[in-house]
Short mmCIF file of C-alpha atoms and ligand atoms in Angstrom, two decimals:
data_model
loop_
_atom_site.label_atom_id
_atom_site.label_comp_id
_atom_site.label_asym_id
_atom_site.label_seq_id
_atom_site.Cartn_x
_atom_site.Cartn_y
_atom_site.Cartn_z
CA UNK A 19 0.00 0.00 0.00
CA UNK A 20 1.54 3.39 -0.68
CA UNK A 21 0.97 5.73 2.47
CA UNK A 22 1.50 9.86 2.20
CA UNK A 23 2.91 10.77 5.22
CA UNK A 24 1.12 13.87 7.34
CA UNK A 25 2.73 13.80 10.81
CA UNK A 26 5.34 11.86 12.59
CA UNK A 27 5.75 11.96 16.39
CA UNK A 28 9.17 12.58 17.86
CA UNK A 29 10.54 10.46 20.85
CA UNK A 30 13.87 10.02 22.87
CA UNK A 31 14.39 7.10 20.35
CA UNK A 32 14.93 9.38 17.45
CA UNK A 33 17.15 11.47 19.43
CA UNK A 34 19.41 8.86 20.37
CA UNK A 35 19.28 7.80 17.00
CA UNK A 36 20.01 10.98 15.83
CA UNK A 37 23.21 11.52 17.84
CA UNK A 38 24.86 7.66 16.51
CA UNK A 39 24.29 6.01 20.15
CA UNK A 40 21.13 3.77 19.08
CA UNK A 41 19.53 2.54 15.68
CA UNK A 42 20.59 0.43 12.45
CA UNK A 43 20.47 1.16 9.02
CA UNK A 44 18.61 -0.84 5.95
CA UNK A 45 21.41 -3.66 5.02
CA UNK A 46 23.78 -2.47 2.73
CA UNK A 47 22.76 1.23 3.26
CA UNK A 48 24.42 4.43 4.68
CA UNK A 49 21.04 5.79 5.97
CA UNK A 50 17.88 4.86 8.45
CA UNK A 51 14.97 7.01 7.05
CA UNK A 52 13.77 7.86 10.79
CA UNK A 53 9.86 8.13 11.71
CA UNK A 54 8.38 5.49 13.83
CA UNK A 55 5.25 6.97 15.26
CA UNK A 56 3.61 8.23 11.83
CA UNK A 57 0.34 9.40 11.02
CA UNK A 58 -0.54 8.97 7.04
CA UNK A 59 -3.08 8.62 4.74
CA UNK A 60 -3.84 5.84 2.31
CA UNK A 61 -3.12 6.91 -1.86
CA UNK A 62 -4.92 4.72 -3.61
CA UNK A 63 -7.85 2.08 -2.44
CA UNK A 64 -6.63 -1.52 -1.58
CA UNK A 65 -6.54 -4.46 0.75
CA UNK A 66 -9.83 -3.33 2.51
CA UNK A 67 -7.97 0.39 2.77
CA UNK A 68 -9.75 3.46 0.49
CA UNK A 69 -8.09 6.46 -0.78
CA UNK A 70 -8.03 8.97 1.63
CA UNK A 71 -8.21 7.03 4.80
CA UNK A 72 -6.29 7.74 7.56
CA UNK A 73 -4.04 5.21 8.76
CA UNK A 74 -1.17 4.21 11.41
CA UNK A 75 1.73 1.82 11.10
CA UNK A 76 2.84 -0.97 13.55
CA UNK A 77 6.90 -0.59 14.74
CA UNK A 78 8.43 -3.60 15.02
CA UNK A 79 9.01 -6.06 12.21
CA UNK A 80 9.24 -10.31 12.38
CA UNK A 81 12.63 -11.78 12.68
CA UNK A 82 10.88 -14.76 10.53
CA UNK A 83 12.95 -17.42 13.05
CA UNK A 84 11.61 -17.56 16.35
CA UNK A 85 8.19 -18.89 17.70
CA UNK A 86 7.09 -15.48 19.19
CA UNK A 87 7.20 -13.84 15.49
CA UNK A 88 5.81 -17.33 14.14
CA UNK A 89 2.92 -16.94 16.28
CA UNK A 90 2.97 -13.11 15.31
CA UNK A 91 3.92 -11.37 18.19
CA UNK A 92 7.34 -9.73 17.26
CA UNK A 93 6.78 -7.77 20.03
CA UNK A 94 7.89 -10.85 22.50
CA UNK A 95 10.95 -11.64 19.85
CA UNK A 96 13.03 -13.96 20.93
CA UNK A 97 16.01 -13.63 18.75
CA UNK A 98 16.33 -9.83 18.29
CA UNK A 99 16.84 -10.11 14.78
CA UNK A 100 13.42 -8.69 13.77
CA UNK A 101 13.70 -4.85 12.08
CA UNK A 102 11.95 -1.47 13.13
CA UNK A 103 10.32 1.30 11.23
CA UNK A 104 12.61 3.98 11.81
CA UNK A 105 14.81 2.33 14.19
CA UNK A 106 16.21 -1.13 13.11
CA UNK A 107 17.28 -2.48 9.58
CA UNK A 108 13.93 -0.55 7.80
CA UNK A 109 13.34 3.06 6.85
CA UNK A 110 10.55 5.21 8.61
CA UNK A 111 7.81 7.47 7.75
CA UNK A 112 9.69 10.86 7.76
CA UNK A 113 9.37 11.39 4.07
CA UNK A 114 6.32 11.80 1.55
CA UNK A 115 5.42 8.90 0.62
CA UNK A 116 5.89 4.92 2.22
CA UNK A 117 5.02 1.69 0.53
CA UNK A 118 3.97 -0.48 3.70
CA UNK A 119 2.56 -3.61 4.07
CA UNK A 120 -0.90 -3.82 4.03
CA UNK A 121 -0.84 -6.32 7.09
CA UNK A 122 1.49 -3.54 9.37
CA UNK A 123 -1.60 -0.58 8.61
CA UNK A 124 -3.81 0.32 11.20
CA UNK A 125 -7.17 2.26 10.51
CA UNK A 126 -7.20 5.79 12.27
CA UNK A 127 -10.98 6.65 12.78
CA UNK A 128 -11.62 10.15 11.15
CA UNK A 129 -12.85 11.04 15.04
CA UNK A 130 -9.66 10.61 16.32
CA UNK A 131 -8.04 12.49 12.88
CA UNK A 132 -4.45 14.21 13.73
CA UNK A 133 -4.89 12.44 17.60
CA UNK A 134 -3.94 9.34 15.22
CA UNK A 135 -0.57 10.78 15.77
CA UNK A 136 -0.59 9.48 19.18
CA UNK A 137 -1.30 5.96 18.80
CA UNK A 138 2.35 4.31 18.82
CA UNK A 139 3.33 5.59 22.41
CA UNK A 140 -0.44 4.75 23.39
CA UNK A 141 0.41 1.34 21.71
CA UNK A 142 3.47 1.12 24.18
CA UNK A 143 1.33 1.91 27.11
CA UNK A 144 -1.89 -0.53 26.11
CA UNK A 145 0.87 -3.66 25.90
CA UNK A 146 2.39 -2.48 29.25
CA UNK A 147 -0.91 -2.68 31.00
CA UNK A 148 -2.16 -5.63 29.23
CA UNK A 149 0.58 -7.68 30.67
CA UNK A 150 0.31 -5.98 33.95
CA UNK A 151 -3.06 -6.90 34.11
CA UNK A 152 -2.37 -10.83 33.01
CA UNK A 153 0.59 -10.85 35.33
CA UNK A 154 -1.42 -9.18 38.50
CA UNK A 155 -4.83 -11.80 37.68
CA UNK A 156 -2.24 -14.65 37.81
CA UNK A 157 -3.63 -14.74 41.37
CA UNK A 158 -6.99 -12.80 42.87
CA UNK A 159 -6.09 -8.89 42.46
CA UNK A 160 -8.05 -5.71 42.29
CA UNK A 161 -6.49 -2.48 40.42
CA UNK A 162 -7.23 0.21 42.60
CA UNK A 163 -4.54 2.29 42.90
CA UNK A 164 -1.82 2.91 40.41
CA UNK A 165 1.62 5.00 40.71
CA UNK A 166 2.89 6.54 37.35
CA UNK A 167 6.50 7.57 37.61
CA UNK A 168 7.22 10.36 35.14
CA UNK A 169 4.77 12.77 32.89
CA UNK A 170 6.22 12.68 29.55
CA UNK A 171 3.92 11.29 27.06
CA UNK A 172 3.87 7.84 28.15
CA UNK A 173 3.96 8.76 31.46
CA UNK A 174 0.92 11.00 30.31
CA UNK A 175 -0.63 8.61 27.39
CA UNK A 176 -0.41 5.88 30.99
CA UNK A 177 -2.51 7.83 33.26
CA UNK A 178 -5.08 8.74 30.71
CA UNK A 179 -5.76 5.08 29.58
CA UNK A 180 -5.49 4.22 33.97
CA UNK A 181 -8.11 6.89 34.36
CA UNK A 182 -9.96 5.81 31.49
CA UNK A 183 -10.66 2.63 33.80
CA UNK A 184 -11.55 4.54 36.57
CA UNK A 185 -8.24 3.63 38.85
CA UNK A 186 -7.59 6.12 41.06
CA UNK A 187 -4.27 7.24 39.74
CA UNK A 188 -0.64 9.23 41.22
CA UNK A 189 1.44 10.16 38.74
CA UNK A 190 5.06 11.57 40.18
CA UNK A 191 7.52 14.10 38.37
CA UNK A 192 9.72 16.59 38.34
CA UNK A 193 7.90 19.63 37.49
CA UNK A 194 6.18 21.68 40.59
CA UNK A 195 2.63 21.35 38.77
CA UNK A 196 1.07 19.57 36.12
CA UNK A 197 -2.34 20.61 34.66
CA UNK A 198 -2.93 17.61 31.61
CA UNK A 199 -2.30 15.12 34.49
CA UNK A 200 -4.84 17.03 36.61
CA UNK A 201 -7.56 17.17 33.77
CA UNK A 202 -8.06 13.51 33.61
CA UNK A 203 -8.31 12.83 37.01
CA UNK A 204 -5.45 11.84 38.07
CA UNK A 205 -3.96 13.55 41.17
CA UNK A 206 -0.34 15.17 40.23
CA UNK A 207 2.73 15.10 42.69
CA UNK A 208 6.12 17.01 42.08
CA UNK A 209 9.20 14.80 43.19
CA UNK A 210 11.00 18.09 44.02
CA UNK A 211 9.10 18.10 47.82
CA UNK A 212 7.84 15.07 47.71
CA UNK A 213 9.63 11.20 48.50
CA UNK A 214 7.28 8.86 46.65
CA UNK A 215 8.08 6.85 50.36
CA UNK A 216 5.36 9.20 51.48
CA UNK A 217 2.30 8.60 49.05
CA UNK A 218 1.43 5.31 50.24
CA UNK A 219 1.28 1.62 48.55
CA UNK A 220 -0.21 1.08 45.14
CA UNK A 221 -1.59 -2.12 43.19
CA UNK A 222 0.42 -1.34 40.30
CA UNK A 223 3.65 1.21 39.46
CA UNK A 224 4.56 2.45 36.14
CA UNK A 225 7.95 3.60 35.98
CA UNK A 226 8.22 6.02 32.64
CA UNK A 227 10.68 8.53 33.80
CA UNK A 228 13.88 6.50 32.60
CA UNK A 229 15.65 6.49 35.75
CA UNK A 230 17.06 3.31 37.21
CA UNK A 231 17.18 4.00 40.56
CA UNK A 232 13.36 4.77 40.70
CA UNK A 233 12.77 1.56 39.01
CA UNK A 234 15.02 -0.51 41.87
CA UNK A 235 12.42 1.49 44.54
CA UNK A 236 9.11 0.36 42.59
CA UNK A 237 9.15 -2.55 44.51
CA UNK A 238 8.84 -1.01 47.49
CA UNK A 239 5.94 0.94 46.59
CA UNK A 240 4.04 -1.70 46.14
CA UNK A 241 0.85 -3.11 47.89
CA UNK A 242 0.33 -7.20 48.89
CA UNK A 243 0.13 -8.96 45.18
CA UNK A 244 1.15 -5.22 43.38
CA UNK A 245 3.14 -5.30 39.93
CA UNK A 246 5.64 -2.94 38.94
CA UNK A 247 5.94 -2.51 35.04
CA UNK A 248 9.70 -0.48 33.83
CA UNK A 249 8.88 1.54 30.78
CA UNK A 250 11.40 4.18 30.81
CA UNK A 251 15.18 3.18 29.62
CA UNK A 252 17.94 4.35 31.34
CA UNK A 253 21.44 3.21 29.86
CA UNK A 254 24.08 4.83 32.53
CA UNK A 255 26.22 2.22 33.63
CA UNK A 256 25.48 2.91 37.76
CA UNK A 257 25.33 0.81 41.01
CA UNK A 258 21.21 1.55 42.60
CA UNK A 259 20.33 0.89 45.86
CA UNK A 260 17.39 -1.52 47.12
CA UNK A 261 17.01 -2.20 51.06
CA UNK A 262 17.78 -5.51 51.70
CA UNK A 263 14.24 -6.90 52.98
CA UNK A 264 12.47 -5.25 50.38
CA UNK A 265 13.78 -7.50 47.90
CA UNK A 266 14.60 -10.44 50.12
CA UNK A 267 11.13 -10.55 52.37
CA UNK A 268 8.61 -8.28 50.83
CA UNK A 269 8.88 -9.50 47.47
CA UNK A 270 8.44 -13.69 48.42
CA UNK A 271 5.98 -12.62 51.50
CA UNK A 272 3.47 -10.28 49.23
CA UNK A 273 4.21 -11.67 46.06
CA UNK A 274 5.34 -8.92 43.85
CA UNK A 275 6.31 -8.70 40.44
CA UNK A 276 8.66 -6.30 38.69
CA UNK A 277 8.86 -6.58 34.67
CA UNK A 278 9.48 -4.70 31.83
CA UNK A 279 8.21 -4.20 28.45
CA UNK A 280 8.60 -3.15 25.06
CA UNK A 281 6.96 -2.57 21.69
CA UNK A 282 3.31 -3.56 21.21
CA UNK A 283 1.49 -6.27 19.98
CA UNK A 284 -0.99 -5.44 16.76
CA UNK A 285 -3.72 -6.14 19.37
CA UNK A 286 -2.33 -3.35 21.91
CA UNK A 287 -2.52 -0.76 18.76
CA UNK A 288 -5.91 -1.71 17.83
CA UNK A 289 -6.92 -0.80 21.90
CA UNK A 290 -4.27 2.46 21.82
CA UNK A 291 -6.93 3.59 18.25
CA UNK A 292 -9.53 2.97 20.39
CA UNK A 293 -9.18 4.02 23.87
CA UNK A 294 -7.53 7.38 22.26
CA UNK A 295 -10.78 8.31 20.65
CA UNK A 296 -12.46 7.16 24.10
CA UNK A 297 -10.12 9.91 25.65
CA UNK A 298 -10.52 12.21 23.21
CA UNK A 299 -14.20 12.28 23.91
CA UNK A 300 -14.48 12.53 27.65
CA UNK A 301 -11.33 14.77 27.74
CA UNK A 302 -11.31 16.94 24.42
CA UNK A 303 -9.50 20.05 25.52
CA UNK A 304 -6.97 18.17 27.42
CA UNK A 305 -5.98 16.11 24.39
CA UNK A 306 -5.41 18.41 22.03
CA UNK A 307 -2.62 19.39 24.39
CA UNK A 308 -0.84 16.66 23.67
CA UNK A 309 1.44 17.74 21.07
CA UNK A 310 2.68 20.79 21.80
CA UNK A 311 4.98 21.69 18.73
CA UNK A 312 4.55 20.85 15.34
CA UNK A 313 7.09 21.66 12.87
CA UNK A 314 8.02 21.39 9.12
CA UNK A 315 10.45 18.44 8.52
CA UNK A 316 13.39 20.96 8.15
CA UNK A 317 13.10 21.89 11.20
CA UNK A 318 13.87 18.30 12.78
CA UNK A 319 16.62 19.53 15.03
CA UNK A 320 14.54 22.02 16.83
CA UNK A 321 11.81 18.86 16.94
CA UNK A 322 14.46 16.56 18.58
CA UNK A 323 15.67 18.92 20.98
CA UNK A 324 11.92 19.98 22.29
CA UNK A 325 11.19 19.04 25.57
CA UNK A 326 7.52 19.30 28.19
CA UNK A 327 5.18 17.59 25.60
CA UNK A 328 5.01 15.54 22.38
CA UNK A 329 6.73 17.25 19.33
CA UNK A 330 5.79 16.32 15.66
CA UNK A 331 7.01 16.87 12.65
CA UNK A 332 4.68 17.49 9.65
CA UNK A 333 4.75 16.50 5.81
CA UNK A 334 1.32 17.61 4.69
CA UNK A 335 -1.55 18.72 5.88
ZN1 LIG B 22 8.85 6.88 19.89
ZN1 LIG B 23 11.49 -13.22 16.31
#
């Protein structure tokens, strides 16, 4: 299917990309084309697809050897060999026009329209509460209370789809105040004056900020039976701290969990399309804050170095 591009979300990933320390080029090629959470529309009618229809892409790619991609969930790879739009061994969407594979689309709903922008990093955030959901109802659990550690847009894109179910939802940063967290719900808490010690026990933790020494103390935020789910990546080569009997008695006693995850299965972006337009509708204004700079494609650097909100660049309009 050929796909014109209109908008393509910019992450950390394209910035470590960007500066040589992450990301692989098409074999045999100088270049990675780099765009991994695009937004485009559909050229030309096909495959159940019409001309003009808004459309997503999925990220990750089969490594066509290993029972996870087999059973087509390349998202639980078990070789590492599989490629990425924009990332890994296959160019992205940050040029005019991409010739995907028909099976990798997903439908944007013309509610949702440039929202659709948002789906991949919602994508990340449906997968990591799917499995934190499968992993906390390996035993009787309730979700009442959730921590989310960090308020960029998956810490953000996390509390929506949280408050979306009703949990009753912390979310911890930085910043002294934070209104988009406060519009859906959720109740926001600067780290600044604040030891996340002191805001009690939760069911589950979300750790988005990137920092590994808040990921080491997740555990011991969490209730009897809670799950702690690392989103955030933080490569400094460090030595964090955990208390002894947090790790060697709390964990057995209260049978916690601490996991991580990664990509998204094409199940978790059908839910991100969804739940977004669910958002979108019980918190319009707030959404629409979401992306906070949009720029021409030239303008990539200033994209890349943006920071307090999604930036995008756009192709067309
Ligand atoms: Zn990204
Ligand atoms: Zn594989």
């Amino acid at each position: 299917m050929l796909v014109r591009t209109l908008e393509v979300g910019v992450c950390g990933t394209d910035r470590e990309i960007s500066e040589g320390l992450f990301g692989i080029a098409p074999q045999d090629e100088q270049l990675l084309v780099l765009g991994h959470e695009a937004l485009g529309v559909v050229e030309q009618d096909g495959y159940g697809f019409t001309r003009g229809q808004l459309v997503t892409a999925t990220v990750r790619r089969s490594c066509c050897h290993c029972l996870a991609c087999a059973e087509e969930s390349p998202d639980s790879c078990l070789t590492g060999d599989y490629s990425e739009r924009g990332i890994t061994r296959l160019h992205g969407y940050d040029r005019e026009l991409v010739a995907e594979d028909p099976e990798q689309l997903v439908a944007i709903p013309k509610s949702l329209g440039r929202l659709g922008v948002l789906a991949e990093p919602t994508s990340i955030c449906e997968r990591a509460l799917r499995h934190s959901r499968t992993i906390g109802g390996r035993q009787p659990w309730q979700l009442e209370r959730a921590l989310v550690i960090g308020a960029g847009a998956i810490g953000l894109l996390a509390t929506y789809l949280l408050r979306l179910a009703d949990v009753e939802v912390t979310t911890a940063s930085l910043e002294p105040e934070n209104e988009l967290v406060e519009q859906s719900g959720a109740q926001y808490v600067s780290t600044h004056d604040n030891e996340l010690s002191a805001l009690g026990k939760f069911d589950l933790v979300i750790e988005a900020a990137g920092n590994a020494q808040l990921m080491a103390q997740t555990l011991g935020l969490l209730r009897r039976s809670g799950v702690a789910c690392l989103l955030g990546i933080d490569p400094h080569h460090q030595t964090v701290e955990l208390d002894g009997p947090v790790l060697g008695v709390d964990t057995i006693l209260e049978n916690h969990v601490l996991f991580g995850s990664v990509n998204a299965h094409r199940q978790d972006w059908l839910a991100a399309v969804d739940d977004l337009d669910r958002a979108r509708e019980r918190w319009p204004e707030a959404l629409e804050q979401f992306v906070t700079l949009r720029l021409p494609l030239d303008r990539f650097q200033e994209a890349f170095e943006h920071r307090g909100g999604k930036a995008t660049l756009v192709l067309s309009d």
